Amino acid sequence: MPDMSLSELNDRISSIGSKNMCNMFNSRLAQVQENELEGLTLFFNSMEATISVSPSPVSQSSTIGLFIRRMNVAFNRLSFSQLCKLYTRFQDYMKISPAEQSKEDTDDMNTSMDLTEGGKEMDVEQPMREGVRFLDVQSDEKNLLLPSAYSRRQAHHFIDQQAALLQHNDSAALPPNELQKIIRQILKTNPGLAEAHFLSYLNNMRVGEFNAAQHHLYHFFDRHLVFLSQSSKEAKDQDDENNKRFRYAALNLARLHYQFGHREEALAAIKEAVRMAQEANDNICLQYALGWMQRLGRNKGNDSSILTERNLTRSAELNLPYIMALSIHSYTQINVSTKPSRLFDFLMKGELLHFQHAMLDIMTMGFAQKAALWSKAGNGELCSLNCQQLLNLESTENGVYHMDEPECIALCNLVHEHASKGLYDAAFEILNFAKQSFPHPSQHARLWQLTEQIVLFEKAMNSGNVSHTTEEYVANMGALDEHEAKIRQIEILKHRGSYEGAVNLLLQLDKEKLMKNKVNHNIFASLFKIFLISGEVDFLMGHSSLAIVHILNALVLATERELTYSIALATMYLAALQFHISMPCHALELISNELHLIYTHGSLFDTARTLLLYARCLVSVAALNKDNQTSAHLSAVELCLTACTMFKTLEANRRLKDVYYFQARLYNDLGYMQERNDSALQFKLLEEQYPSQTGATINYLL
């Protein structure tokens, strides 16, 4: 049986030749089908004559010539019953037209997914069904459908193709229910084909069906053992091979339990793999097991840096570049609290391995990690650059375009970057592409789901429209990231003036974070946010001395890690506090020192509120010194106009009210009555649309 369907073969011929060539090919196949057995005989006789005539268009010693000769020898050896069977297979192959395939695809999509060999229907939850319906078979993937009868080679070709797609670009693979139906058909024709069970295992992992995935994983290794016991001649070699499969079966079982959150079961499977690997002195298996132990320890919160260092050192001794590269990235994630310069030096060493051994998946992971480090350092432009390099990377491997977790992270980073500049249309355009590339139930879908809720929440908070919908965004976040949801809930409480509730949540977060601080280093971003919000809430409650302590803690935390933008942002909060406690001169000095960093790397919101604070400080300092007040007022007006444009881009209406109010006062002092009235009118219109939630004069620090 051919490896490809007829429609796929036609596409291949059309891509390398003319349409006339494809028509001639189909016409010749139709002649063979019409003349039945005689047509087959005439076809092979004509092929033999092609290489027998002199001069021949095809040399007998060429690759094509050798193939034709071998094909003729095989045909001439066929008995009459075998010849009839060959023609029957040929008819089955020709009967599957593109229209019939399309109809069969539609019927398959309307049936429920059966994930067992016995044909029992699996009960999939409604959200999962919606995710399955969202997946659509692309035009080129429909050609992967095979006839009702499968040769072993044809089945291997299909399994290899779909397994590669599931591992590197699962959205391009066939939908789960359709793929499972084809797997069952393959198993009917080739019941001993173990690889079909492994493909079913991957397919069940995709939809989150644990029992069926475990069932097919067991069958995969069992079928291999049965095959070996029938074909192996030496008992010792058979035992060694079986033991090797047992070891890697345990590692695959550990991966299955890990993905479903069964930590204890995963650890038990890894220990079993380690025990068998030690008995067989299998160093490679031991290194993989050590990597999994390190990952399990990191997810629980344990300090797994020692295990990672051992894994890295031992992999270098054994010359295992792939495990070395994985260890380098794991070490970077574990030591994320280290200075960025050291982490970048470490990643540079890993890039040498990527280029030397052409490890595409590790290369994409490197771009994603560099983007994360630049984002952590507050340099959004370089983060965006690395993300675009990753997405524009020629990542096709064996005909499969790489579309995995690094690409999803890169898309989410670009969504945040565009949203921070007020380009919401572009941000949601990228988000829609991420939804199409990683549809539910993809295991990476939670990344863009969390990003979507954060962007919608920030847009709602900026507009001042804090309603029930905003609380729904926080509730959705809670299902994906509990700590992020609590921080956003504090922002809602702060906006509504419920400072006591905000303090209670902050105390809860402080306790949780300090408990994890002993074993988990990747908490800088959360702690930094907690310190700044704590300082802001304390200030709004009238506790300025406590606010200074929290803001200084955030400043120290950023300084220890040499994160320049975080230092600048904490300094802006400190300057705002000094301004509000009647120390505008000190505040102006702090702002002047860090303003260039905010301009260069800050989001549009951070830049706009810094400019507004700078304008207020200029006016206050000029009033204290009683010198150049008119010049200071004019400079403040220019700064306010710039901030106003930025807030309009962000649709930050509640901040626009503050700008218009301050502008009206500046114009009044300058004697510009028309401009004052215009600003006052704009303030009044915004106040009617977005009334203040509290009676306080201000409800934010910066």
JSON list of C-alpha atoms in Angstrom, two decimals, residues 176-281:
[
{"chain": "A", "resi": 176, "resn": "PRO", "atom": "CA", "xyz": [-8.76, 14.02, 19.01]},
{"chain": "A", "resi": 177, "resn": "ASN", "atom": "CA", "xyz": [-11.96, 12.12, 18.15]},
{"chain": "A", "resi": 178, "resn": "GLU", "atom": "CA", "xyz": [-11.03, 11.67, 14.49]},
{"chain": "A", "resi": 179, "resn": "LEU", "atom": "CA", "xyz": [-7.47, 10.63, 15.29]},
{"chain": "A", "resi": 180, "resn": "GLN", "atom": "CA", "xyz": [-8.68, 8.05, 17.78]},
{"chain": "A", "resi": 181, "resn": "LYS", "atom": "CA", "xyz": [-11.04, 6.54, 15.21]},
{"chain": "A", "resi": 182, "resn": "ILE", "atom": "CA", "xyz": [-8.17, 6.12, 12.74]},
{"chain": "A", "resi": 183, "resn": "ILE", "atom": "CA", "xyz": [-6.01, 4.56, 15.46]},
{"chain": "A", "resi": 184, "resn": "ARG", "atom": "CA", "xyz": [-8.72, 1.97, 16.12]},
{"chain": "A", "resi": 185, "resn": "GLN", "atom": "CA", "xyz": [-8.87, 1.17, 12.40]},
{"chain": "A", "resi": 186, "resn": "ILE", "atom": "CA", "xyz": [-5.09, 0.74, 12.31]},
{"chain": "A", "resi": 187, "resn": "LEU", "atom": "CA", "xyz": [-5.21, -1.61, 15.28]},
{"chain": "A", "resi": 188, "resn": "LYS", "atom": "CA", "xyz": [-7.86, -3.74, 13.56]},
{"chain": "A", "resi": 189, "resn": "THR", "atom": "CA", "xyz": [-5.54, -4.27, 10.60]},
{"chain": "A", "resi": 190, "resn": "ASN", "atom": "CA", "xyz": [-2.31, -4.45, 12.64]},
{"chain": "A", "resi": 191, "resn": "PRO", "atom": "CA", "xyz": [-3.21, -5.59, 16.17]},
{"chain": "A", "resi": 192, "resn": "GLY", "atom": "CA", "xyz": [0.43, -6.04, 17.15]},
{"chain": "A", "resi": 193, "resn": "LEU", "atom": "CA", "xyz": [1.50, -2.52, 16.17]},
{"chain": "A", "resi": 194, "resn": "ALA", "atom": "CA", "xyz": [2.72, -1.10, 19.49]},
{"chain": "A", "resi": 195, "resn": "GLU", "atom": "CA", "xyz": [3.35, 2.40, 18.10]},
{"chain": "A", "resi": 196, "resn": "ALA", "atom": "CA", "xyz": [-0.39, 2.87, 17.55]},
{"chain": "A", "resi": 197, "resn": "HIS", "atom": "CA", "xyz": [-0.93, 2.50, 21.30]},
{"chain": "A", "resi": 198, "resn": "PHE", "atom": "CA", "xyz": [1.72, 5.14, 21.98]},
{"chain": "A", "resi": 199, "resn": "LEU", "atom": "CA", "xyz": [0.01, 7.54, 19.58]},
{"chain": "A", "resi": 200, "resn": "SER", "atom": "CA", "xyz": [-3.26, 6.87, 21.41]},
{"chain": "A", "resi": 201, "resn": "TYR", "atom": "CA", "xyz": [-1.45, 7.58, 24.69]},
{"chain": "A", "resi": 202, "resn": "LEU", "atom": "CA", "xyz": [-0.33, 10.99, 23.35]},
{"chain": "A", "resi": 203, "resn": "ASN", "atom": "CA", "xyz": [-3.83, 11.71, 22.05]},
{"chain": "A", "resi": 204, "resn": "ASN", "atom": "CA", "xyz": [-5.41, 10.95, 25.44]},
{"chain": "A", "resi": 205, "resn": "MET", "atom": "CA", "xyz": [-2.82, 13.10, 27.16]},
{"chain": "A", "resi": 206, "resn": "ARG", "atom": "CA", "xyz": [-3.91, 15.93, 24.91]},
{"chain": "A", "resi": 207, "resn": "VAL", "atom": "CA", "xyz": [-7.53, 15.79, 26.09]},
{"chain": "A", "resi": 208, "resn": "GLY", "atom": "CA", "xyz": [-6.68, 15.07, 29.73]},
{"chain": "A", "resi": 209, "resn": "GLU", "atom": "CA", "xyz": [-8.04, 11.50, 29.87]},
{"chain": "A", "resi": 210, "resn": "PHE", "atom": "CA", "xyz": [-5.81, 9.81, 32.48]},
{"chain": "A", "resi": 211, "resn": "ASN", "atom": "CA", "xyz": [-7.27, 6.28, 32.55]},
{"chain": "A", "resi": 212, "resn": "ALA", "atom": "CA", "xyz": [-7.22, 5.78, 28.79]},
{"chain": "A", "resi": 213, "resn": "ALA", "atom": "CA", "xyz": [-3.72, 7.29, 28.52]},
{"chain": "A", "resi": 214, "resn": "GLN", "atom": "CA", "xyz": [-2.39, 4.93, 31.17]},
{"chain": "A", "resi": 215, "resn": "HIS", "atom": "CA", "xyz": [-4.15, 1.98, 29.51]},
{"chain": "A", "resi": 216, "resn": "HIS", "atom": "CA", "xyz": [-2.52, 2.61, 26.13]},
{"chain": "A", "resi": 217, "resn": "LEU", "atom": "CA", "xyz": [0.88, 3.34, 27.68]},
{"chain": "A", "resi": 218, "resn": "TYR", "atom": "CA", "xyz": [0.82, -0.10, 29.32]},
{"chain": "A", "resi": 219, "resn": "HIS", "atom": "CA", "xyz": [-0.24, -1.70, 26.05]},
{"chain": "A", "resi": 220, "resn": "PHE", "atom": "CA", "xyz": [2.59, 0.01, 24.16]},
{"chain": "A", "resi": 221, "resn": "PHE", "atom": "CA", "xyz": [5.32, -1.52, 26.30]},
{"chain": "A", "resi": 222, "resn": "ASP", "atom": "CA", "xyz": [3.50, -4.85, 26.63]},
{"chain": "A", "resi": 223, "resn": "ARG", "atom": "CA", "xyz": [3.30, -5.20, 22.84]},
{"chain": "A", "resi": 224, "resn": "HIS", "atom": "CA", "xyz": [7.03, -4.55, 22.54]},
{"chain": "A", "resi": 225, "resn": "LEU", "atom": "CA", "xyz": [7.80, -7.23, 25.10]},
{"chain": "A", "resi": 226, "resn": "VAL", "atom": "CA", "xyz": [5.60, -9.79, 23.31]},
{"chain": "A", "resi": 227, "resn": "PHE", "atom": "CA", "xyz": [7.28, -8.95, 20.01]},
{"chain": "A", "resi": 228, "resn": "LEU", "atom": "CA", "xyz": [10.73, -9.43, 21.50]},
{"chain": "A", "resi": 229, "resn": "SER", "atom": "CA", "xyz": [9.88, -12.76, 23.13]},
{"chain": "A", "resi": 230, "resn": "GLN", "atom": "CA", "xyz": [8.78, -14.09, 19.75]},
{"chain": "A", "resi": 231, "resn": "SER", "atom": "CA", "xyz": [11.72, -12.84, 17.71]},
{"chain": "A", "resi": 232, "resn": "SER", "atom": "CA", "xyz": [14.75, -12.80, 20.02]},
{"chain": "A", "resi": 233, "resn": "LYS", "atom": "CA", "xyz": [17.10, -15.78, 19.87]},
{"chain": "A", "resi": 234, "resn": "GLU", "atom": "CA", "xyz": [19.38, -15.10, 22.81]},
{"chain": "A", "resi": 235, "resn": "ALA", "atom": "CA", "xyz": [17.73, -15.02, 26.22]},
{"chain": "A", "resi": 236, "resn": "LYS", "atom": "CA", "xyz": [20.28, -12.64, 27.74]},
{"chain": "A", "resi": 237, "resn": "ASP", "atom": "CA", "xyz": [19.89, -10.06, 24.99]},
{"chain": "A", "resi": 238, "resn": "GLN", "atom": "CA", "xyz": [16.12, -10.37, 25.30]},
{"chain": "A", "resi": 239, "resn": "ASP", "atom": "CA", "xyz": [16.24, -9.79, 29.07]},
{"chain": "A", "resi": 240, "resn": "ASP", "atom": "CA", "xyz": [18.52, -6.76, 28.66]},
{"chain": "A", "resi": 241, "resn": "GLU", "atom": "CA", "xyz": [16.23, -5.23, 26.07]},
{"chain": "A", "resi": 242, "resn": "ASN", "atom": "CA", "xyz": [13.13, -5.95, 28.14]},
{"chain": "A", "resi": 243, "resn": "ASN", "atom": "CA", "xyz": [14.71, -4.42, 31.24]},
{"chain": "A", "resi": 244, "resn": "LYS", "atom": "CA", "xyz": [15.61, -1.34, 29.24]},
{"chain": "A", "resi": 245, "resn": "ARG", "atom": "CA", "xyz": [12.00, -0.98, 28.14]},
{"chain": "A", "resi": 246, "resn": "PHE", "atom": "CA", "xyz": [10.85, -1.41, 31.73]},
{"chain": "A", "resi": 247, "resn": "ARG", "atom": "CA", "xyz": [13.09, 1.48, 32.78]},
{"chain": "A", "resi": 248, "resn": "TYR", "atom": "CA", "xyz": [11.80, 3.85, 30.17]},
{"chain": "A", "resi": 249, "resn": "ALA", "atom": "CA", "xyz": [8.25, 2.67, 30.74]},
{"chain": "A", "resi": 250, "resn": "ALA", "atom": "CA", "xyz": [8.63, 3.81, 34.35]},
{"chain": "A", "resi": 251, "resn": "LEU", "atom": "CA", "xyz": [9.90, 7.22, 33.17]},
{"chain": "A", "resi": 252, "resn": "ASN", "atom": "CA", "xyz": [6.97, 7.62, 30.79]},
{"chain": "A", "resi": 253, "resn": "LEU", "atom": "CA", "xyz": [4.60, 6.66, 33.58]},
{"chain": "A", "resi": 254, "resn": "ALA", "atom": "CA", "xyz": [6.24, 9.31, 35.78]},
{"chain": "A", "resi": 255, "resn": "ARG", "atom": "CA", "xyz": [5.67, 11.89, 33.05]},
{"chain": "A", "resi": 256, "resn": "LEU", "atom": "CA", "xyz": [2.02, 10.87, 32.83]},
{"chain": "A", "resi": 257, "resn": "HIS", "atom": "CA", "xyz": [1.48, 11.26, 36.58]},
{"chain": "A", "resi": 258, "resn": "TYR", "atom": "CA", "xyz": [3.40, 14.56, 36.58]},
{"chain": "A", "resi": 259, "resn": "GLN", "atom": "CA", "xyz": [1.18, 16.10, 33.91]},
{"chain": "A", "resi": 260, "resn": "PHE", "atom": "CA", "xyz": [-1.94, 15.19, 35.89]},
{"chain": "A", "resi": 261, "resn": "GLY", "atom": "CA", "xyz": [-0.49, 16.49, 39.18]},
{"chain": "A", "resi": 262, "resn": "HIS", "atom": "CA", "xyz": [0.05, 13.08, 40.84]},
{"chain": "A", "resi": 263, "resn": "ARG", "atom": "CA", "xyz": [3.35, 13.97, 42.48]},
{"chain": "A", "resi": 264, "resn": "GLU", "atom": "CA", "xyz": [3.71, 10.99, 44.82]},
{"chain": "A", "resi": 265, "resn": "GLU", "atom": "CA", "xyz": [2.92, 8.47, 42.07]},
{"chain": "A", "resi": 266, "resn": "ALA", "atom": "CA", "xyz": [5.35, 10.20, 39.72]},
{"chain": "A", "resi": 267, "resn": "LEU", "atom": "CA", "xyz": [8.09, 10.10, 42.35]},
{"chain": "A", "resi": 268, "resn": "ALA", "atom": "CA", "xyz": [7.47, 6.41, 42.98]},
{"chain": "A", "resi": 269, "resn": "ALA", "atom": "CA", "xyz": [7.78, 5.66, 39.24]},
{"chain": "A", "resi": 270, "resn": "ILE", "atom": "CA", "xyz": [11.04, 7.64, 39.03]},
{"chain": "A", "resi": 271, "resn": "LYS", "atom": "CA", "xyz": [12.49, 5.74, 41.99]},
{"chain": "A", "resi": 272, "resn": "GLU", "atom": "CA", "xyz": [11.61, 2.47, 40.27]},
{"chain": "A", "resi": 273, "resn": "ALA", "atom": "CA", "xyz": [13.35, 3.64, 37.10]},
{"chain": "A", "resi": 274, "resn": "VAL", "atom": "CA", "xyz": [16.42, 4.67, 39.13]},
{"chain": "A", "resi": 275, "resn": "ARG", "atom": "CA", "xyz": [16.57, 1.27, 40.83]},
{"chain": "A", "resi": 276, "resn": "MET", "atom": "CA", "xyz": [16.45, -0.60, 37.52]},
{"chain": "A", "resi": 277, "resn": "ALA", "atom": "CA", "xyz": [18.92, 1.80, 35.88]},
{"chain": "A", "resi": 278, "resn": "GLN", "atom": "CA", "xyz": [21.41, 1.32, 38.71]},
{"chain": "A", "resi": 279, "resn": "GLU", "atom": "CA", "xyz": [21.16, -2.46, 38.38]},
{"chain": "A", "resi": 280, "resn": "ALA", "atom": "CA", "xyz": [21.84, -2.24, 34.64]},
{"chain": "A", "resi": 281, "resn": "ASN", "atom": "CA", "xyz": [24.41, 0.58, 34.97]}
]
